[in-house]
Tab-separated table of C-alpha atoms and ligand atoms in Angstrom:
chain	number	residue	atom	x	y	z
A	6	UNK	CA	4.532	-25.575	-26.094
A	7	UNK	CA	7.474	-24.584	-28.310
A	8	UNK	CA	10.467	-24.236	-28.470
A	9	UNK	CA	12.755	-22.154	-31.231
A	10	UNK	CA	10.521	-19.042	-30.645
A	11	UNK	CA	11.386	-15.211	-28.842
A	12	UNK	CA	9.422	-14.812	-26.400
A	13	UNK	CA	8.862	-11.895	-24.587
A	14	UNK	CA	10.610	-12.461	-20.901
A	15	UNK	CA	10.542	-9.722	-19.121
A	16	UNK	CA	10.022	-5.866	-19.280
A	17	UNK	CA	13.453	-3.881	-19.111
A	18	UNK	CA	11.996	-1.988	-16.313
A	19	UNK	CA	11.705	-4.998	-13.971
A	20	UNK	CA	15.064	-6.126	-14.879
A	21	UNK	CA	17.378	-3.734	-12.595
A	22	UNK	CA	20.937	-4.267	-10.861
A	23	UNK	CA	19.671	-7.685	-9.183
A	24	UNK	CA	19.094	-11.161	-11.332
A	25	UNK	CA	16.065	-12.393	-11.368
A	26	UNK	CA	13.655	-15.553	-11.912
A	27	UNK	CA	11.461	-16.098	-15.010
A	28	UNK	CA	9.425	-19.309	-15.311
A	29	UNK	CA	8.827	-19.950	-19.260
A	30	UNK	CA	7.766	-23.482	-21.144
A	31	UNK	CA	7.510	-25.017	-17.921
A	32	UNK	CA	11.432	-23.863	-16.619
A	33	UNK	CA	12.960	-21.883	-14.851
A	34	UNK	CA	15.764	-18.979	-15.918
A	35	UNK	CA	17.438	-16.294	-14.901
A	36	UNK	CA	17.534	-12.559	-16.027
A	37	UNK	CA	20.139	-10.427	-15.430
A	38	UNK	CA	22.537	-7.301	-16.249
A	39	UNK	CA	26.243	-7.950	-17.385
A	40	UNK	CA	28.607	-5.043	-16.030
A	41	UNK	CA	27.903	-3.154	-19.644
A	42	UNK	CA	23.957	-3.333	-18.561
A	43	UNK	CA	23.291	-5.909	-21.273
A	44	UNK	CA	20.361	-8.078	-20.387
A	45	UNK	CA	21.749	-11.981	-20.481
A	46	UNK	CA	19.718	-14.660	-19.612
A	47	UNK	CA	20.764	-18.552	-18.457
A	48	UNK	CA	18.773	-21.583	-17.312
A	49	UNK	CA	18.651	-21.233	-13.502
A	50	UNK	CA	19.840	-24.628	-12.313
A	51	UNK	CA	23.429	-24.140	-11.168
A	52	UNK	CA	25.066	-27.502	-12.790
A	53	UNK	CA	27.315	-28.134	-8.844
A	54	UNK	CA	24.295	-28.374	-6.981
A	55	UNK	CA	21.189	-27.312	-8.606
A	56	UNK	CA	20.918	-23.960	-6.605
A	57	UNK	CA	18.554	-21.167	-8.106
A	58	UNK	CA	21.055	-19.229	-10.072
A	59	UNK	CA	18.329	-15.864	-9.511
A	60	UNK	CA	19.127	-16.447	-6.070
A	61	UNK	CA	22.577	-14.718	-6.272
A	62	UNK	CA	24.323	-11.604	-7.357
A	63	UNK	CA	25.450	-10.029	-10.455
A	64	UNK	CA	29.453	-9.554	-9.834
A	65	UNK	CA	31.562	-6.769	-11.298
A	66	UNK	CA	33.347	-8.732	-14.157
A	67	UNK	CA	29.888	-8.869	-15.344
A	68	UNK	CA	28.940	-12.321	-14.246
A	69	UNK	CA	25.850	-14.595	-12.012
A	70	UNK	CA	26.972	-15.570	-9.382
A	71	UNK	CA	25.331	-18.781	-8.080
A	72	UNK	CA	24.113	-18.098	-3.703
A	73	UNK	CA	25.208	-21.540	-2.827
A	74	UNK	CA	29.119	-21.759	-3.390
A	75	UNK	CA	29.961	-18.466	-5.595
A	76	UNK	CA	30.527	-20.096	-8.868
A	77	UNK	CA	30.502	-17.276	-11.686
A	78	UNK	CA	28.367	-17.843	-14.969
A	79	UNK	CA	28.934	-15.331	-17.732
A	80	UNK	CA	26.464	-14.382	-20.106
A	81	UNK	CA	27.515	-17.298	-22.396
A	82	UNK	CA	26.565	-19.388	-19.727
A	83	UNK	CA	30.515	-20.557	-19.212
A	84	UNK	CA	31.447	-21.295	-15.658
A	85	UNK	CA	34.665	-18.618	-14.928
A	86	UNK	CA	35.479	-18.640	-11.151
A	87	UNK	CA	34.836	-21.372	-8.392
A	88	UNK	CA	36.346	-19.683	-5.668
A	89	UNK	CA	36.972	-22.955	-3.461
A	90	UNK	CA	39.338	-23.882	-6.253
A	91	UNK	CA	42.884	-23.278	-5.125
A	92	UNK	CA	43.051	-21.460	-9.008
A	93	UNK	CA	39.933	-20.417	-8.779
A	94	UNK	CA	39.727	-19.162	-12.412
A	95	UNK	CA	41.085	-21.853	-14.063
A	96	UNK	CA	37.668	-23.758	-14.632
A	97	UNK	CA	38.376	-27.489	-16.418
A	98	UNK	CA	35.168	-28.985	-15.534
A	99	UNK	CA	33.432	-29.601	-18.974
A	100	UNK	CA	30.590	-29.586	-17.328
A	101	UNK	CA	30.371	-26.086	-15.534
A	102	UNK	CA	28.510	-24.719	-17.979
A	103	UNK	CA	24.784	-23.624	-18.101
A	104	UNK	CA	22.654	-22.990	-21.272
A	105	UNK	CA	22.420	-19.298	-22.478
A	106	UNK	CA	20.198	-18.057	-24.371
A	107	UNK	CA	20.408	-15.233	-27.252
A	108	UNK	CA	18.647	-11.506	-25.630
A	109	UNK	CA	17.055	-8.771	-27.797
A	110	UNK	CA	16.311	-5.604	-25.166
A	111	UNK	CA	13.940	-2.833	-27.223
A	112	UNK	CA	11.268	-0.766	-27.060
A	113	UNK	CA	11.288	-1.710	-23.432
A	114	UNK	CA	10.315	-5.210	-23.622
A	115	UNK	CA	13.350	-8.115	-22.466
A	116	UNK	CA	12.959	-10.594	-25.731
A	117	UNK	CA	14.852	-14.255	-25.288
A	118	UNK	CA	15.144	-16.833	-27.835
A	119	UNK	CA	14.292	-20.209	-26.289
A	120	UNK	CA	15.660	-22.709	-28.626
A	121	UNK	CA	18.736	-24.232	-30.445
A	122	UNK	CA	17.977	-22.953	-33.704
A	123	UNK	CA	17.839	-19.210	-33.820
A	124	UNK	CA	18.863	-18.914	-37.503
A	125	UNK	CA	15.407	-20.558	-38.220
A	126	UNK	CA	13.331	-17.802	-36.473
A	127	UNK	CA	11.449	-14.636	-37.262
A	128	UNK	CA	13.202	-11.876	-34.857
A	129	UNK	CA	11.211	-9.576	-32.818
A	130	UNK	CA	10.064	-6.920	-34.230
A	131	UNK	CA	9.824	-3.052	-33.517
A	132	UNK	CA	7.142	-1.437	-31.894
A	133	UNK	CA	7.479	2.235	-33.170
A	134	UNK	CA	4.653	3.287	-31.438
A	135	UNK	CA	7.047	3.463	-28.044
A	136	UNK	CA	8.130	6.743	-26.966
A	137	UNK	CA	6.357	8.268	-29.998
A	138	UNK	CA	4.979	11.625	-28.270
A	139	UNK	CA	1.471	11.280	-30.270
A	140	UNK	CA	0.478	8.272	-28.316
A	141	UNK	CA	-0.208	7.890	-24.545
A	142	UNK	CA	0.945	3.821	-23.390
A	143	UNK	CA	-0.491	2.348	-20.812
A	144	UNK	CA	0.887	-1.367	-19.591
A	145	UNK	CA	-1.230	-4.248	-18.586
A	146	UNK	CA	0.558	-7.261	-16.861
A	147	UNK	CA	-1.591	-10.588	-16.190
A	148	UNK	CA	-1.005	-14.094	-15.257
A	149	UNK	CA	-3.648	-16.145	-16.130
A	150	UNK	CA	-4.529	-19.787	-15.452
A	151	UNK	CA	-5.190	-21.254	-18.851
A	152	UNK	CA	-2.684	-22.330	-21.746
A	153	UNK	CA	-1.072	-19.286	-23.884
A	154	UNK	CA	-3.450	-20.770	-26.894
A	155	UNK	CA	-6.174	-20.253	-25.397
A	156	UNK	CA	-5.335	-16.457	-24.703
A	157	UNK	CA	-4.047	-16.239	-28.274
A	158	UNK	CA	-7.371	-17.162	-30.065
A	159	UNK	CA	-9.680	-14.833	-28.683
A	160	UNK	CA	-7.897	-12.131	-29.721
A	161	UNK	CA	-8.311	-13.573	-32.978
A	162	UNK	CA	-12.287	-14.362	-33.005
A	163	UNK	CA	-14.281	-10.908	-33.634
A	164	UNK	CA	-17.384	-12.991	-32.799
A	165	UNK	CA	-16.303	-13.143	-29.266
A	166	UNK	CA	-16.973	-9.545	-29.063
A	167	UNK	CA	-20.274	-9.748	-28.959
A	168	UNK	CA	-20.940	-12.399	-26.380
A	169	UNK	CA	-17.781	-12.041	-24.069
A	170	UNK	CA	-17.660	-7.787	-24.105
A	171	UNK	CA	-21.261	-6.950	-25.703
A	172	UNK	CA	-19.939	-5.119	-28.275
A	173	UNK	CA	-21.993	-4.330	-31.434
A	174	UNK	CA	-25.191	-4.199	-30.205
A	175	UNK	CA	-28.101	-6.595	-31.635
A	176	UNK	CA	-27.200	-10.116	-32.490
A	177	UNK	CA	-27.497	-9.996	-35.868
A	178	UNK	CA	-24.350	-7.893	-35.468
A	179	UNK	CA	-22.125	-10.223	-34.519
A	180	UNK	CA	-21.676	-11.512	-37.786
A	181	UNK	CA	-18.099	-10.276	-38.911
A	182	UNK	CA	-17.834	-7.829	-41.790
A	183	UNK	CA	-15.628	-9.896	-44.606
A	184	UNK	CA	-11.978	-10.317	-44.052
A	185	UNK	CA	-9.571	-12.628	-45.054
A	186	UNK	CA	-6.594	-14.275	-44.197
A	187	UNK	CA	-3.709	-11.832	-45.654
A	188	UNK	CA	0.171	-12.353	-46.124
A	189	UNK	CA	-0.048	-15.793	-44.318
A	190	UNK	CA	3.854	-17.190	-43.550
A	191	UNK	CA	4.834	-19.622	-41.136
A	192	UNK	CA	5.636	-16.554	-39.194
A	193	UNK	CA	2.758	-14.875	-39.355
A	194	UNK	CA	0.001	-13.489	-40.753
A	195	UNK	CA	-2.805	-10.445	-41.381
A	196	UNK	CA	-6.598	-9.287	-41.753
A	197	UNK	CA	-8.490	-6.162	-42.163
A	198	UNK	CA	-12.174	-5.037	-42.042
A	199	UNK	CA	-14.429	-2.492	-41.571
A	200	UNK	CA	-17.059	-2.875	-38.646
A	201	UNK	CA	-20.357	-0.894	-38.696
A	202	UNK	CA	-19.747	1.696	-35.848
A	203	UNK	CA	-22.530	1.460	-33.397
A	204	UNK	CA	-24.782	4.978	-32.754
A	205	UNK	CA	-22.791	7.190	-31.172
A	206	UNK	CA	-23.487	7.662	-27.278
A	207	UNK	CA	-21.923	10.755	-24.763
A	208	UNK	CA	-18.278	11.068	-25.722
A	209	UNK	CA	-18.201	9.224	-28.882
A	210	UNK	CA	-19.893	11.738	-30.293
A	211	UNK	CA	-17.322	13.960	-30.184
A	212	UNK	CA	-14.745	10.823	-31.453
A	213	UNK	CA	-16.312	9.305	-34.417
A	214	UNK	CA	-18.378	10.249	-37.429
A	215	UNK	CA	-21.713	8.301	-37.681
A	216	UNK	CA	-22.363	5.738	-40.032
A	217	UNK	CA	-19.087	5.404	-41.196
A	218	UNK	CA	-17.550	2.318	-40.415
A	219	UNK	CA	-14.671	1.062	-38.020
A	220	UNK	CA	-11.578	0.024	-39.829
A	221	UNK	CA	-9.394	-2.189	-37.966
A	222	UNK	CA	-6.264	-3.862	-38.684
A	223	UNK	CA	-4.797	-7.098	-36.944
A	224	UNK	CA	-1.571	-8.973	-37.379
A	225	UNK	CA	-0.487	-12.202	-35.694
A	226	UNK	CA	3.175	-12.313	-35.148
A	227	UNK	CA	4.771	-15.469	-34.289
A	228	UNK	CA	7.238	-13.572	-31.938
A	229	UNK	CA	5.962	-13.274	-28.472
A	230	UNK	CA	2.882	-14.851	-29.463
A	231	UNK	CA	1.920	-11.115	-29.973
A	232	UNK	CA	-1.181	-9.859	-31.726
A	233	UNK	CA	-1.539	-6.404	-32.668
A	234	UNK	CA	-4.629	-4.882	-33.291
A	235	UNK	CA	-4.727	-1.341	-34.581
A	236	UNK	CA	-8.627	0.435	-34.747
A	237	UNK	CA	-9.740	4.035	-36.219
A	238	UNK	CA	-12.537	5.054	-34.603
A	239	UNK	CA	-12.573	7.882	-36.231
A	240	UNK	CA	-12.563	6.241	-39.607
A	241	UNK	CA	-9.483	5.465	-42.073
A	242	UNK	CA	-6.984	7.453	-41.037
A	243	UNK	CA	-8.215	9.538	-38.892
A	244	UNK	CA	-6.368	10.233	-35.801
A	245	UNK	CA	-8.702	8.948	-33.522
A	246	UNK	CA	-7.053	5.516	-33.162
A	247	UNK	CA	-5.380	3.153	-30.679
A	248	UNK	CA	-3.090	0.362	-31.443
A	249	UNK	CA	-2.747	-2.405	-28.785
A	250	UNK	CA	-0.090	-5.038	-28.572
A	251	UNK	CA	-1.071	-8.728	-26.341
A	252	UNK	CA	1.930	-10.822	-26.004
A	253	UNK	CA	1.338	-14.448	-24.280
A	254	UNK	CA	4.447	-16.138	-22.916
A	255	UNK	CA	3.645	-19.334	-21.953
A	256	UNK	CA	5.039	-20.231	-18.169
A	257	UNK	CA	3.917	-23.895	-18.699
A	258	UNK	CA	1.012	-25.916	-20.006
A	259	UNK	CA	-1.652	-24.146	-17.736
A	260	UNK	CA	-0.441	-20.775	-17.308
A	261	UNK	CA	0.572	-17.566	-19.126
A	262	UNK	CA	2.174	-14.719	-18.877
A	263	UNK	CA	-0.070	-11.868	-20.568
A	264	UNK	CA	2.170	-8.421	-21.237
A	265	UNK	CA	-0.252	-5.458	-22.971
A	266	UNK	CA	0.868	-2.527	-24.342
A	267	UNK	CA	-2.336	0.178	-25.320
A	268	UNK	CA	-1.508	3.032	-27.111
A	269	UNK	CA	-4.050	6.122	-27.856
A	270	UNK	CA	-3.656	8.876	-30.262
A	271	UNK	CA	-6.609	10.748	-28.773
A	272	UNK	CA	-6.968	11.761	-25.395
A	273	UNK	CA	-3.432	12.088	-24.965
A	274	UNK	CA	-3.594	13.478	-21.236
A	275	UNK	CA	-2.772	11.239	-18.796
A	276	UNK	CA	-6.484	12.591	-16.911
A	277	UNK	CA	-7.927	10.219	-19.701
A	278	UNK	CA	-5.805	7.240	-18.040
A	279	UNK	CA	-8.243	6.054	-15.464
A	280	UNK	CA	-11.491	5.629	-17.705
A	281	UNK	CA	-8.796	4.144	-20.409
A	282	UNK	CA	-7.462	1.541	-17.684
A	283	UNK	CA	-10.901	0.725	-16.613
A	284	UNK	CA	-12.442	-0.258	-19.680
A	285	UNK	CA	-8.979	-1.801	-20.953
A	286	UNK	CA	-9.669	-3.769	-17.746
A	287	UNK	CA	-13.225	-5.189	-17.988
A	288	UNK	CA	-12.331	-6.156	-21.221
A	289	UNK	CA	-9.112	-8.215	-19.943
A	290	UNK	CA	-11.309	-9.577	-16.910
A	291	UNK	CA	-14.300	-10.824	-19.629
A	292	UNK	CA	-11.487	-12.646	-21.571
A	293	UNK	CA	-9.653	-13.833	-19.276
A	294	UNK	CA	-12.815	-15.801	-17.304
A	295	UNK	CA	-13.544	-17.310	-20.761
A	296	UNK	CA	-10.189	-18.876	-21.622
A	297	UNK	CA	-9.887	-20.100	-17.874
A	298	UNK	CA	-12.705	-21.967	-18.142
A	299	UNK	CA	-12.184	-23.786	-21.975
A	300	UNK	CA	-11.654	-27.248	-22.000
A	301	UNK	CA	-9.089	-29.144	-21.757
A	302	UNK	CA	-7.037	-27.023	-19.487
A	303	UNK	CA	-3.451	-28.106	-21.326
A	304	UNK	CA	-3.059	-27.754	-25.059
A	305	UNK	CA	-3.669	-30.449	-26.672
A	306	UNK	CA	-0.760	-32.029	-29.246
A	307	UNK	CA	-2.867	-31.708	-32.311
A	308	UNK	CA	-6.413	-29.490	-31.842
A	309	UNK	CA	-7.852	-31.083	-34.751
A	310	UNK	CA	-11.062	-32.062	-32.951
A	311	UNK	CA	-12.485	-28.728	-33.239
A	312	UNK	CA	-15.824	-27.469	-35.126
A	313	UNK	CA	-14.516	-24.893	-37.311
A	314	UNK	CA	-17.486	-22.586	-39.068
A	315	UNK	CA	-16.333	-20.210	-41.386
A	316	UNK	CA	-15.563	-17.701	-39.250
A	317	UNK	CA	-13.177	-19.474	-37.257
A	318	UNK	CA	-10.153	-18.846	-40.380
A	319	UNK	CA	-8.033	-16.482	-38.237
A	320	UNK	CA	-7.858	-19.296	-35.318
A	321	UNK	CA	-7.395	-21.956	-37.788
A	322	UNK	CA	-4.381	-20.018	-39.643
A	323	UNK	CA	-2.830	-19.856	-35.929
A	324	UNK	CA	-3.556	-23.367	-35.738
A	325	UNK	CA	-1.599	-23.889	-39.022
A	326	UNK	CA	1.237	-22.219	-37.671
A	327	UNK	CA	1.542	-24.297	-34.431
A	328	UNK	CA	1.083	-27.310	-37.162
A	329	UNK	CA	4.435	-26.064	-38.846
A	330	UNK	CA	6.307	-25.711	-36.214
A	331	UNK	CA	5.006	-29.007	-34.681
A	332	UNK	CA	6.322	-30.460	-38.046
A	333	UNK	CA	10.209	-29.215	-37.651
A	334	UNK	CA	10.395	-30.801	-34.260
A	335	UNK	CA	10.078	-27.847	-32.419
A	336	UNK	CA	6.912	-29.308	-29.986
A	337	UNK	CA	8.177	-29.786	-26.503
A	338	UNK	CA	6.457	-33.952	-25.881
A	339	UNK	CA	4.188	-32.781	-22.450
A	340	UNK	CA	4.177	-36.854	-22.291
A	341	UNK	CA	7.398	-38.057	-22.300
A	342	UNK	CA	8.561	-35.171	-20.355
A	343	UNK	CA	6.170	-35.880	-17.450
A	344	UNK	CA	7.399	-39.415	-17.781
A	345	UNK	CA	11.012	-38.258	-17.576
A	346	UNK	CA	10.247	-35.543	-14.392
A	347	UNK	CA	9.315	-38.486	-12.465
A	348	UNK	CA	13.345	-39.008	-11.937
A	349	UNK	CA	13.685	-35.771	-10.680
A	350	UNK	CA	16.249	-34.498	-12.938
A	351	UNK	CA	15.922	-30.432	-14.305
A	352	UNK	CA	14.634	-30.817	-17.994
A	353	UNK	CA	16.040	-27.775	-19.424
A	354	UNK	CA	15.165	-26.031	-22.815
A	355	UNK	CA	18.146	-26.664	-25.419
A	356	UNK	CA	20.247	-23.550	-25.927
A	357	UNK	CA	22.019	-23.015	-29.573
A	358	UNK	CA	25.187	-24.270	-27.275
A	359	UNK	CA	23.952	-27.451	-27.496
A	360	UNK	CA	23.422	-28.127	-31.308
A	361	UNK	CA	27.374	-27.476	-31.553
A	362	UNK	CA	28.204	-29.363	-28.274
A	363	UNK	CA	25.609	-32.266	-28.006
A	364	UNK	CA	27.781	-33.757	-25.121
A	365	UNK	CA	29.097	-32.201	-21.850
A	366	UNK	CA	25.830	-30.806	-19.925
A	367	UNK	CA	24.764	-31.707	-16.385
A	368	UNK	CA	21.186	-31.332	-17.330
A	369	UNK	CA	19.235	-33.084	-20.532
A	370	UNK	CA	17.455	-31.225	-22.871
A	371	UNK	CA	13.429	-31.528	-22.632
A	372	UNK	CA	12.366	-33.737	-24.868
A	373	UNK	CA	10.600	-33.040	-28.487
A	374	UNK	CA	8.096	-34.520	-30.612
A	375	UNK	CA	10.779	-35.756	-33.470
A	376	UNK	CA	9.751	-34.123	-37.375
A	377	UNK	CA	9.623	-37.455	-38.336
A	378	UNK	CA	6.947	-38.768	-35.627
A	379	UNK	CA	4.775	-36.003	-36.959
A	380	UNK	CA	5.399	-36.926	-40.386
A	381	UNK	CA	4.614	-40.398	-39.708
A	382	UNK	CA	1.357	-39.081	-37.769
A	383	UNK	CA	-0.096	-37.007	-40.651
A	384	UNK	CA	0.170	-39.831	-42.734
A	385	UNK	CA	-1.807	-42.281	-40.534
B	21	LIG	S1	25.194	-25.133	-6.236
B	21	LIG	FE1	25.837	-23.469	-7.359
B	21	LIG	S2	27.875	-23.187	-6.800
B	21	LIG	FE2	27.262	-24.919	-5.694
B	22	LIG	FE1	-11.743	-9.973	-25.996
């Protein structure tokens, strides 16, 4: 897992008057609203006594307020009331302090930058399709027991399509249509093709014009892990399309947070829901039994063991993003942080507090594969 990426935390409507817990890269933290209704979001280990900061209450001066012995966290994670204290605003314990990390609320999705290097990293992004009266969203929220890799490929393998949703009819047709990898970055990157629609059967025969082709579009965005994949029925242009969005926040090595946004530009009425949720659905279901099932549960630090065919380029270019971040030293070390659990002490993920103030925490920082082990590594 990473670190020095947003990732999608929460959606704004889950996030009301009352903090609460969000497990991400294998810790915990805690969401909340400051008295101006600005989402915040701290590690959840109070540095006194290691309560569970979600625990508590959100106070008027805009504060956490930790359900063990009332010390106040602001949203800069800086300790500003201990009410045993005979002052008990005057705070001089360096260490009553807990790690905050930088918020971005839009489009009605809670975004949190887990890292100590924000300047480094793409931003999220908009999603203009929200509140846009042509389309009709529907939200899909999943936990599911495999590594956020694994959930991230198959969105990226059109050959899956066949075998996993039995899509395109006869074999043969599995075969993608060519596409490329377009406008690669180390933040991202693109593809587009053109499937051969299938015959048209009951409604699509009112939806899509035979014979001529599917075009669909798909980006991979580093942010949220998201994938958005945008298909005209209909044919170019048309305005029988639907745009989905899959972001994967990883909770920890074996589990992930799935968040789905579907959006249809046909079909509008919210009648159409129910046959749109169901097949959404079966489609999640067929994934999802796949990727809980691949070998080796936990990502593994380099997946360069792999048969790649030719077909496998949008997984790989993924694969060369992980590689690039792996390379600045933003990998959290699963090893050495198992090894370092076993004293018991809350590993939490460095905040951009922490780059300017090494010193002066309660907790340490999980640790990271160093650049220059990697370096060292790739030269081997
Ligand atoms: S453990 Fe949080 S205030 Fe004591
Ligand atoms: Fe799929």
């Amino acid at each position: 897992m990473f670190t020095n990426v947003w990732y999608v935390a929460e959606r704004s409507a889950s996030l009301s008057a009352e903090p609460i817990k969000v497990r991400m890269l294998g810790c915990d933290f805690v969401l909340f609203r400051d008295k101006t209704g600005k989402a915040a979001c701290l590690s959840n280990v109070c540095p006194h006594r290691g309560a569970n900061l979600a625990g508590g209450k959100c106070r008027d001066d805009g504060s956490v307020a930790c359900p063990y012995h009332g010390w106040r966290f602001n949203r800069d994670g800086q300790c500003v009331r201990i009410p045993s204290q005979t002052q008990p605003d005057k705070i001089e314990l360096p260490q009553a302090k807990v790690d905050a990390y930088p918020v971005i609320e839009k489009n009605g999705l809670i975004w949190v930058f887990l890292g100590d290097e924000p300047e480094q990293a793409a931003p999220p992004f908009d999603i203009p399709e929200v509140g846009d009266s042509k389309y009709r969203q529907i939200d899909v929220n999943e936990v599911w027991n495999c590594s956020y890799e694994r959930a991230v490929e198959i969105d990226l393998d059109y050959v899956h399509s066949h075998f996993v949703h039995g899509a395109f009819g006869e074999e043969h047709r599995a075969r993608p249509p060519d596409h490329v990898v377009e406008d690669f970055s180390e933040h991202g990157f693109a593809t587009h093709l053109i499937a051969k629609s299938q015959p048209n059967r009951g409604l699509w025969r009112l939806l899509r014009k035979e014979g001529k082709g599917v075009p669909s579009y798909l980006k991979f965005k580093l942010p949220g892990f998201c994938r958005r994949v945008q298909v005209f029925i209909g044919g170019e242009g048309s305005k029988m399309h639907f745009a989905f969005y899959h972001f994967a926040t990883p909770i920890d090595d074996e589990h992930v947070q799935n968040r789905l946004l579907f959006f249809r530009a046909f079909m509008t009425h919210p009648f159409f829901d129910k046959t749109n949720i169901k097949r959404n659905e079966q489609a999640i279901r067929e994934d999802r039994k796949i990727c809980e099932e691949i070998y080796p549960k936990s990502p593994t630090v380099a997946r360069d063991w792999e048969v790649q065919t030719e077909h496998d380029h949008l997984v790989g270019a993924f694969h060369r993003i992980l590689r690039g971040m792996r390379e600045k030293g933003w990998q959290i070390d699963a090893k050495a942080r198992r090894e370092m659990a076993a004293d018991n002490k809350p590993l939490l993920i460095p905040s951009p507090a922490r780059r300017k103030t090494p010193a002066g925490w309660a907790f340490p920082a999980v640790p990271r594969i160093a650049a220059k082990a990697v370096r060292a590594q790739a030269a081997e």
